[in-house]
Short mmCIF file of C-alpha atoms and ligand atoms in Angstrom, two decimals:
data_model
loop_
_atom_site.label_atom_id
_atom_site.label_comp_id
_atom_site.label_asym_id
_atom_site.label_seq_id
_atom_site.Cartn_x
_atom_site.Cartn_y
_atom_site.Cartn_z
CA MET V 1161 177.21 67.59 35.41
CA ASN V 1162 177.89 63.92 36.09
CA PRO V 1163 181.35 63.21 34.70
CA LEU V 1164 180.50 59.48 34.35
CA ASN V 1165 177.53 60.19 32.10
CA PRO V 1166 178.38 63.07 29.75
CA PRO V 1167 175.66 64.40 27.40
CA PRO V 1168 175.89 62.95 23.88
CA ALA V 1169 178.31 64.84 21.69
CA LYS V 1170 176.70 66.81 18.83
CA PRO V 1171 177.29 64.97 15.55
CA SER V 1172 180.02 66.55 13.53
CA GLY V 1173 179.44 67.74 9.96
CA LEU V 1174 180.98 64.56 8.63
CA GLN V 1175 178.71 62.34 10.70
CA ARG V 1176 175.67 64.28 9.57
CA SER V 1177 176.50 63.80 5.90
CA ALA V 1178 177.09 60.10 6.50
CA LEU V 1179 173.62 59.89 8.05
CA VAL V 1180 172.01 61.73 5.10
CA ALA V 1181 173.86 59.49 2.63
CA SER V 1182 172.81 56.29 4.32
CA LEU V 1183 169.17 57.42 4.43
CA ALA V 1184 169.28 58.25 0.71
CA GLU V 1185 170.90 54.91 -0.07
CA ARG V 1186 168.23 53.06 1.85
CA ARG V 1187 165.46 54.93 0.00
CA TRP V 1188 166.97 54.06 -3.40
CA LEU V 1189 167.52 50.47 -2.33
CA ILE V 1190 163.83 50.13 -1.51
CA PHE V 1191 162.89 51.81 -4.82
CA VAL V 1192 165.10 49.46 -6.86
CA LEU V 1193 163.79 46.41 -5.01
CA LEU V 1194 160.23 47.53 -5.79
CA VAL V 1195 161.12 47.91 -9.50
CA ILE V 1196 162.66 44.42 -9.57
CA LEU V 1197 159.65 42.97 -7.76
CA SER V 1198 157.19 44.57 -10.18
CA LEU V 1199 159.19 43.27 -13.19
CA LEU V 1200 159.22 39.78 -11.72
CA SER V 1201 155.49 39.88 -11.07
CA LEU V 1202 154.95 41.07 -14.68
CA MET V 1203 156.87 38.01 -15.89
CA VAL V 1204 154.81 35.69 -13.73
CA PHE V 1205 151.59 37.39 -14.85
CA THR V 1206 152.35 37.16 -18.60
CA ALA V 1207 153.59 33.59 -18.27
CA LEU V 1208 150.49 32.38 -16.43
CA HIS V 1209 147.80 34.63 -17.87
CA TRP V 1210 148.96 35.11 -21.50
CA ALA V 1211 150.92 31.87 -21.73
CA ALA V 1212 153.92 33.88 -22.95
CA MET V 1213 156.85 31.50 -22.74
CA PRO V 1214 160.42 31.54 -23.87
CA PRO V 1215 161.08 29.03 -26.70
CA SER V 1216 161.04 25.53 -25.33
CA ARG V 1217 163.39 24.11 -27.92
CA VAL V 1218 166.20 25.34 -30.11
CA GLU V 1219 166.60 24.49 -33.79
CA LYS V 1220 169.90 25.39 -35.35
CA ILE V 1221 170.86 25.90 -38.98
CA ASP V 1222 174.18 26.46 -40.77
CA VAL V 1223 174.14 30.11 -41.89
CA SER V 1224 176.72 29.57 -44.65
CA SER V 1225 174.52 27.07 -46.50
CA VAL V 1226 171.00 28.45 -45.89
CA HIS V 1227 170.67 29.39 -49.59
CA LEU V 1228 172.35 26.27 -50.90
CA ARG V 1229 170.65 23.30 -49.36
CA GLY V 1230 168.01 22.26 -46.90
CA GLU V 1231 164.72 23.70 -45.81
CA PHE V 1232 165.33 27.34 -46.73
CA ILE V 1233 166.50 27.12 -50.36
CA GLU V 1234 164.65 29.62 -52.53
CA SER V 1235 162.33 27.09 -54.20
CA ASN V 1236 161.11 25.96 -50.78
CA LEU V 1237 160.14 29.43 -49.51
CA GLY V 1238 156.57 30.70 -49.34
CA THR V 1239 153.38 28.99 -48.27
CA ALA V 1240 153.02 25.24 -48.61
CA GLN V 1241 150.44 22.72 -47.54
CA GLU V 1242 152.04 19.67 -46.04
CA ALA V 1243 150.89 16.17 -45.22
CA GLY V 1244 147.75 16.30 -43.10
CA GLY V 1245 146.83 19.72 -44.50
CA ARG V 1246 149.18 21.67 -42.24
CA VAL V 1247 149.89 25.13 -43.68
CA VAL V 1248 153.55 26.14 -43.34
CA VAL V 1249 155.14 29.44 -44.34
CA ARG V 1250 158.91 29.48 -44.77
CA LEU V 1251 160.81 32.73 -45.05
CA VAL V 1252 164.32 34.13 -44.90
CA ALA V 1253 165.29 37.60 -43.70
CA GLN V 1254 168.38 39.39 -44.94
CA GLN V 1255 169.60 42.97 -45.08
CA TYR V 1256 167.17 44.50 -46.12
CA SER V 1257 164.30 42.35 -47.30
CA PHE V 1258 162.22 39.29 -46.59
CA VAL V 1259 162.04 36.42 -49.04
CA PRO V 1260 159.29 36.11 -50.16
CA GLN V 1261 158.26 39.77 -50.19
CA CYS V 1262 154.61 38.88 -49.94
CA LEU V 1263 153.03 35.92 -48.16
CA VAL V 1264 149.65 34.32 -48.81
CA VAL V 1265 147.82 32.55 -45.99
CA PRO V 1266 144.28 31.22 -45.53
CA GLU V 1267 141.99 32.80 -42.95
CA LYS V 1268 140.83 31.00 -39.79
CA THR V 1269 143.39 28.23 -40.21
CA PRO V 1270 146.44 27.44 -38.07
CA VAL V 1271 149.51 28.63 -39.99
CA THR V 1272 153.00 27.65 -38.87
CA PHE V 1273 155.78 30.09 -39.64
CA ARG V 1274 159.38 28.94 -39.94
CA GLY V 1275 162.06 31.53 -40.57
CA THR V 1276 165.72 32.33 -40.23
CA SER V 1277 168.18 35.10 -41.04
CA THR V 1278 171.34 35.04 -43.11
CA ASP V 1279 173.14 38.08 -41.68
CA ALA V 1280 171.97 40.29 -38.81
CA ILE V 1281 169.22 39.83 -36.24
CA HIS V 1282 165.89 40.69 -37.84
CA GLY V 1283 162.34 40.16 -36.70
CA PHE V 1284 158.81 40.77 -37.81
CA LEU V 1285 155.30 41.31 -36.65
CA ILE V 1286 152.18 41.12 -38.77
CA GLY V 1287 149.72 44.00 -38.67
CA LYS V 1288 147.21 43.78 -35.87
CA THR V 1289 147.77 40.10 -35.13
CA ASN V 1290 149.77 38.37 -32.41
CA ALA V 1291 152.34 37.11 -34.96
CA ASN V 1292 155.68 38.37 -33.73
CA THR V 1293 159.14 36.81 -33.68
CA MET V 1294 162.85 37.50 -33.98
CA LEU V 1295 164.91 35.94 -36.76
CA ILE V 1296 168.44 35.13 -35.66
CA PRO V 1297 171.30 33.88 -37.85
CA GLY V 1298 172.01 30.24 -37.09
CA PHE V 1299 168.61 29.52 -35.57
CA ILE V 1300 165.15 28.66 -36.87
CA SER V 1301 162.27 30.63 -35.35
CA THR V 1302 158.87 29.04 -35.44
CA PHE V 1303 155.37 29.78 -34.18
CA THR V 1304 151.82 28.94 -35.13
CA THR V 1305 148.99 31.42 -35.35
CA SER V 1306 145.79 31.93 -37.28
CA PHE V 1307 144.37 34.97 -39.04
CA GLU V 1308 140.79 35.85 -38.28
CA GLN V 1309 140.22 38.41 -41.03
CA GLN V 1310 140.80 38.47 -44.76
CA GLY V 1311 142.79 41.32 -46.21
CA GLU V 1312 146.29 42.63 -46.53
CA GLN V 1313 148.55 43.15 -43.53
CA LEU V 1314 151.91 44.87 -43.33
CA MET V 1315 154.85 42.94 -42.01
CA PRO V 1316 157.72 45.25 -40.97
CA CYS V 1317 161.10 44.20 -39.62
CA HIS V 1318 161.09 45.17 -35.95
CA GLU V 1319 164.70 44.62 -34.94
CA TYR V 1320 167.16 47.36 -35.84
CA CYS V 1321 169.35 45.61 -38.42
CA GLY V 1322 171.31 48.39 -40.11
CA VAL V 1323 170.88 51.51 -42.22
CA GLY V 1324 168.14 49.94 -44.36
CA HIS V 1325 166.08 48.73 -41.42
CA GLU V 1326 163.15 51.10 -41.85
CA ALA V 1327 162.75 50.06 -45.49
CA MET V 1328 162.53 46.36 -44.65
CA TRP V 1329 158.94 45.31 -45.18
CA ALA V 1330 156.87 42.47 -46.48
CA LYS V 1331 153.13 41.97 -46.90
CA VAL V 1332 150.75 39.23 -45.87
CA GLN V 1333 147.59 38.53 -47.86
CA VAL V 1334 144.95 36.66 -45.91
CA ILE V 1335 142.54 34.98 -48.33
CA SER V 1336 139.49 32.77 -47.87
CA ARG V 1337 139.97 29.06 -47.21
CA GLU V 1338 138.20 28.19 -50.46
CA GLU V 1339 140.43 30.42 -52.56
CA PHE V 1340 143.49 29.07 -50.77
CA GLN V 1341 142.49 25.45 -51.41
CA SER V 1342 141.69 26.06 -55.05
CA ARG V 1343 144.99 27.86 -55.66
CA MET V 1344 146.89 25.18 -53.75
CA GLN V 1345 145.65 22.61 -56.27
CA HIS V 1346 147.57 24.33 -59.04
CA GLU V 1347 150.65 25.57 -57.22
CA GLU V 1348 153.09 23.96 -54.89
CA ARG V 1349 154.08 27.24 -53.25
CA LEU V 1350 151.77 30.21 -53.03
CA ASN V 1351 152.84 33.71 -53.88
CA CYS V 1352 150.97 36.97 -53.96
CA VAL V 1353 149.10 38.08 -57.02
CA SER V 1354 148.21 41.71 -57.44
CA ARG V 1355 144.53 42.32 -57.01
CU1 LIG D 342 165.73 43.77 -40.70
CU2 LIG D 342 165.39 45.61 -39.26
#
């Protein structure tokens, strides 16, 4: 045996475990990087393809005076038709109900929702439509959508907001444009009627 070039020493037990550990770490590192990459590409895909964007502006509101003055006092809630014919629904969420409990909107018409919360974080979606938002104390959530079909839709709270969360519901009645216009001539704010 050449004393200047000894054969490599056999790895000790400790060295072997270090090797196994570093291989496992590398495998998990690659796995996690793949997960992050796929989440990022999902974000890019939904942003470009579905135009799903985070809110581009922030509207704030003083929680302590929501009921007392301003846009969300009780007499101003519900569906209204504003200058230029724009249909606007205003609502407030609180533990554990929506005000109003039942919304009326016309079909096939852009409807703008404006809502806020007075206590916890709530949210809602409307039946099988793309209407979906969170309602956060101190902020006004808004989006515009239109309803393609007449009929009644359920509108559940979809953010866990406390023990009464699962009982927090409202309804949306989608009526024809003609009925909406004729009722709007007699009422300033539309509410549901049982039918
Ligand atoms: Cu309100 Cu859940």
